[in-house]
XYZ file of C-alpha atoms in Angstrom:
312
model
C 59.735 123.173 93.891
C 57.944 120.376 94.723
C 54.045 119.987 93.911
C 51.712 118.285 96.777
C 47.819 117.533 95.043
C 45.478 117.100 97.843
C 42.666 115.619 96.590
C 39.562 116.615 98.553
C 36.389 113.456 97.755
C 33.252 113.818 98.601
C 32.521 113.563 102.904
C 36.401 114.226 103.109
C 37.802 114.367 105.862
C 38.751 117.452 107.480
C 41.665 116.229 110.044
C 42.891 114.103 106.972
C 42.366 116.830 104.029
C 44.306 119.535 106.753
C 47.019 117.514 107.658
C 49.192 117.089 103.927
C 47.717 121.068 104.107
C 49.560 122.528 106.962
C 52.855 119.857 106.653
C 53.724 120.088 103.543
C 52.657 124.619 103.549
C 55.069 124.792 106.467
C 57.822 123.138 104.957
C 60.816 124.889 104.443
C 64.281 124.668 102.764
C 67.659 125.873 104.736
C 67.456 128.910 102.411
C 64.406 129.718 104.094
C 62.365 129.410 99.950
C 59.268 127.331 100.619
C 59.418 123.038 99.447
C 56.528 122.605 98.429
C 53.730 124.104 96.217
C 50.050 122.241 97.447
C 47.053 122.369 95.384
C 43.705 121.250 97.111
C 41.848 119.226 94.000
C 37.967 118.225 93.844
C 36.014 116.825 91.176
C 32.781 118.529 92.176
C 32.987 122.727 92.686
C 32.035 122.019 96.496
C 32.806 118.977 98.733
C 30.973 118.064 101.032
C 33.542 117.957 104.391
C 31.164 116.981 107.515
C 31.065 119.917 109.237
C 32.451 122.077 106.560
C 31.610 122.448 102.650
C 34.834 122.672 100.846
C 35.516 124.764 97.513
C 38.448 123.992 96.179
C 40.535 126.272 93.700
C 41.823 123.056 91.478
C 39.507 120.111 89.557
C 41.231 117.243 88.810
C 43.243 118.365 86.034
C 45.552 120.271 89.012
C 47.116 116.406 89.312
C 48.290 116.400 86.343
C 51.838 117.391 86.386
C 51.633 116.823 90.055
C 55.030 115.760 91.349
C 52.846 114.374 95.240
C 50.178 112.913 95.326
C 47.426 112.185 98.290
C 43.703 110.343 99.452
C 42.613 111.920 102.600
C 40.061 109.724 104.278
C 36.449 109.789 103.477
C 33.346 108.687 105.744
C 32.069 106.537 104.256
C 35.239 103.975 102.980
C 33.456 102.264 100.782
C 31.980 104.016 98.686
C 32.177 103.680 94.356
C 34.600 105.781 93.250
C 33.844 108.592 90.327
C 35.274 106.992 87.396
C 36.721 110.463 87.240
C 38.764 110.012 89.908
C 39.318 106.400 88.773
C 40.824 107.470 85.923
C 43.061 110.366 86.728
C 44.058 108.710 89.586
C 45.703 106.423 87.295
C 46.961 109.162 85.054
C 49.365 110.276 87.289
C 50.606 106.261 87.783
C 50.784 106.057 84.848
C 52.968 109.628 84.727
C 55.378 108.494 87.734
C 53.583 111.106 90.675
C 54.091 109.379 93.750
C 50.725 108.563 95.757
C 50.072 108.833 99.668
C 47.168 107.925 101.064
C 46.108 108.829 104.338
C 44.201 107.065 107.083
C 40.625 105.374 105.669
C 42.005 107.449 102.039
C 43.774 103.528 101.449
C 39.894 102.747 100.064
C 39.602 105.280 97.366
C 42.813 104.298 96.168
C 42.652 100.417 96.621
C 39.603 100.479 94.514
C 41.900 102.365 91.523
C 43.591 98.642 91.387
C 47.204 100.333 91.892
C 47.822 99.738 95.333
C 47.086 95.004 93.846
C 49.519 92.403 95.344
C 50.672 95.634 97.581
C 51.466 95.329 101.420
C 49.651 98.059 102.719
C 48.205 99.819 105.641
C 44.994 102.195 107.043
C 43.090 102.927 109.860
C 43.690 99.580 112.068
C 39.904 100.033 113.086
C 38.966 99.546 109.283
C 41.303 97.593 108.267
C 40.167 94.089 108.556
C 37.110 95.837 106.735
C 40.077 97.135 104.125
C 40.998 93.739 103.221
C 37.745 91.939 102.718
C 36.988 94.353 100.182
C 40.659 94.005 99.027
C 41.932 91.249 98.897
C 44.593 91.354 96.473
C 45.894 93.537 98.935
C 48.054 92.250 101.965
C 47.261 94.542 104.839
C 49.148 95.233 107.867
C 47.564 96.552 110.778
C 50.269 97.239 113.461
C 52.180 100.036 111.404
C 51.519 103.788 110.763
C 52.517 104.367 107.733
C 53.913 101.607 104.605
C 56.311 102.690 101.760
C 55.879 100.987 98.806
C 58.088 103.508 96.834
C 55.208 105.121 94.190
C 52.791 103.995 96.507
C 52.585 104.113 99.962
C 49.749 104.363 102.610
C 49.658 105.767 105.932
C 47.572 104.420 109.200
C 45.115 106.438 111.159
C 44.718 110.342 111.917
C 48.255 111.463 113.835
C 50.133 108.445 111.054
C 49.406 110.280 108.402
C 52.038 113.315 109.865
C 54.734 110.648 110.693
C 54.359 109.786 106.641
C 53.883 113.213 105.222
C 57.683 113.707 107.772
C 58.580 110.691 105.866
C 58.101 111.892 102.464
C 59.739 114.989 103.117
C 62.842 112.984 104.545
C 63.194 111.442 101.856
C 62.528 114.517 99.129
C 65.523 116.706 101.291
C 66.294 115.391 104.378
C 66.347 114.753 107.499
C 66.984 118.471 108.577
C 64.867 119.765 107.008
C 61.988 116.510 108.372
C 63.473 117.688 111.211
C 62.596 121.115 110.993
C 59.323 120.232 109.721
C 58.261 118.395 112.344
C 59.368 121.003 115.819
C 56.655 122.888 113.878
C 54.349 120.535 114.203
C 54.380 118.928 117.741
C 55.905 115.887 116.541
C 59.219 113.352 116.598
C 60.721 112.746 113.462
C 60.358 109.371 114.002
C 57.922 108.020 116.668
C 58.507 104.612 118.156
C 56.314 101.198 117.326
C 53.313 100.550 115.104
C 49.470 101.270 115.683
C 49.634 98.327 117.918
C 49.968 99.831 120.700
C 47.267 102.422 120.105
C 44.555 99.414 119.763
C 42.852 97.612 122.501
C 43.854 94.458 122.912
C 40.847 93.235 124.530
C 39.122 90.369 124.415
C 36.553 89.439 121.128
C 32.939 89.888 122.791
C 30.757 86.606 123.618
C 27.355 87.404 123.349
C 25.696 87.317 126.598
C 24.572 84.166 127.988
C 27.311 81.966 125.653
C 28.444 78.552 127.614
C 31.078 80.246 127.842
C 30.696 83.797 129.360
C 31.476 82.693 133.055
C 34.806 80.920 132.140
C 35.962 84.187 130.938
C 34.584 86.135 133.591
C 36.376 83.473 136.126
C 39.349 83.902 133.428
C 39.928 87.709 134.014
C 39.401 87.655 137.478
C 42.410 84.939 137.877
C 45.033 86.420 135.339
C 47.043 86.809 137.416
C 47.109 83.097 138.602
C 49.793 80.510 136.624
C 46.857 78.840 134.556
C 47.670 76.281 132.200
C 45.447 74.719 129.151
C 44.726 71.757 131.153
C 43.736 74.115 134.527
C 40.940 76.211 132.096
C 39.922 73.277 130.962
C 39.440 71.296 134.346
C 37.855 75.171 135.642
C 35.337 74.871 132.658
C 34.232 71.015 132.606
C 35.904 69.921 129.698
C 38.396 67.974 127.816
C 41.248 70.248 125.771
C 39.671 69.372 122.302
C 36.398 70.561 123.548
C 37.204 74.060 125.669
C 39.782 74.102 122.596
C 37.000 73.937 119.569
C 34.091 76.419 121.525
C 36.544 79.352 121.715
C 37.675 79.442 118.489
C 33.347 79.096 118.100
C 32.583 81.709 119.467
C 36.145 84.226 119.816
C 37.789 83.137 117.189
C 40.750 82.358 119.279
C 41.591 79.930 121.583
C 41.810 80.346 125.354
C 45.525 81.140 125.385
C 45.719 83.542 122.954
C 42.178 84.387 125.194
C 44.221 85.180 128.388
C 47.489 86.598 126.597
C 45.345 89.315 125.252
C 43.485 89.623 128.537
C 46.483 89.832 130.257
C 47.753 91.910 128.148
C 45.238 94.679 128.164
C 45.171 94.650 131.678
C 48.958 95.464 132.158
C 47.705 98.127 129.793
C 45.247 99.749 132.029
C 47.958 99.625 135.242
C 50.037 101.275 133.306
C 47.766 104.381 132.148
C 46.628 104.617 135.570
C 48.903 103.240 137.814
C 53.322 103.825 139.249
C 52.917 100.438 139.642
C 56.645 99.054 138.755
C 56.632 97.025 135.442
C 57.955 93.067 137.226
C 55.077 94.001 139.671
C 52.556 94.631 136.513
C 54.056 92.524 135.048
C 53.655 89.969 137.812
C 50.045 91.687 139.209
C 48.529 89.880 135.378
C 50.623 86.343 135.370
C 53.824 86.698 134.383
C 57.091 85.653 136.380
C 59.839 86.768 134.763
C 60.374 90.520 134.089
C 61.482 89.512 130.942
C 58.789 87.718 129.390
C 56.264 89.997 130.242
C 57.825 92.841 128.589
C 58.637 90.977 125.433
C 55.167 89.389 125.164
C 54.127 93.006 125.824
C 56.022 94.409 123.003
C 55.140 91.277 120.740
C 51.399 92.412 120.851
C 51.702 96.512 121.375
C 54.683 97.091 119.263
C 56.296 98.980 121.822
C 57.923 98.453 125.530
C 55.865 98.802 128.588
C 57.764 101.782 129.292
C 57.599 103.270 126.379
C 53.515 103.004 125.642
C 52.876 104.471 129.964
C 55.382 107.655 128.677
C 53.105 107.574 125.550
C 50.046 107.156 127.753
C 49.837 107.450 131.366
């Protein structure tokens, strides 16, 4: 039987902790036998989990001999990793154990150095912090999970379910994974990545900045066929100066900002109206439905129709 050790760190996020416990504990093989034995392990006798405390039946020794170790997220992802936990994870890796992280559990796993040079992911809201804290990582904020073979990382919340189901499929095949997915009321594979859940709004601009009036005008005129020259004329400046000011104050270019504002408005309309995709594309400034669909999928990772089914 495959043994999964779930590591409960200080201030563990309860959802991230419970996900692998539930998914793996409920997995059954075709003959009815359990597919996994689950150990909950912790460095201390009692672990703070926010609303309650966790008393794990296993210490760090429970990681030894496990086939898989799962590192859930913690409330303070940049908190220092204790030497004992670091050494236990490194020892497990050296023994060939598969190690996976859920959500911001990528942070403590990255603190061991085991992920250096690898492509990884985490919750999209923490991706920038992860990249800044661990520059040796190749952080991809747009995917639900990344499988590097021995080391796997997942995005936030429900993406931990996706990762667990993926590991079950690796271990026992698609049929067993599909049964586990049905028990979790989850599709075995979800279309798209994290990008569909990211609110692609404009970059906040300080109140009273010299671009504030221009950005307001752009939001009110998303349906117009605007060029860089049109925007510069509205701002009363040259295109070169306009680009520089946008870079300085929003971190992007005028047209990139405009595209994201259009997609954000399209997301809103897909969520709140029954308008056709073609009509929504026209409402947010895309003359061609094909161009709108392509731009929407490049930005969010899914088609407008899939986005609507998910969030309407």
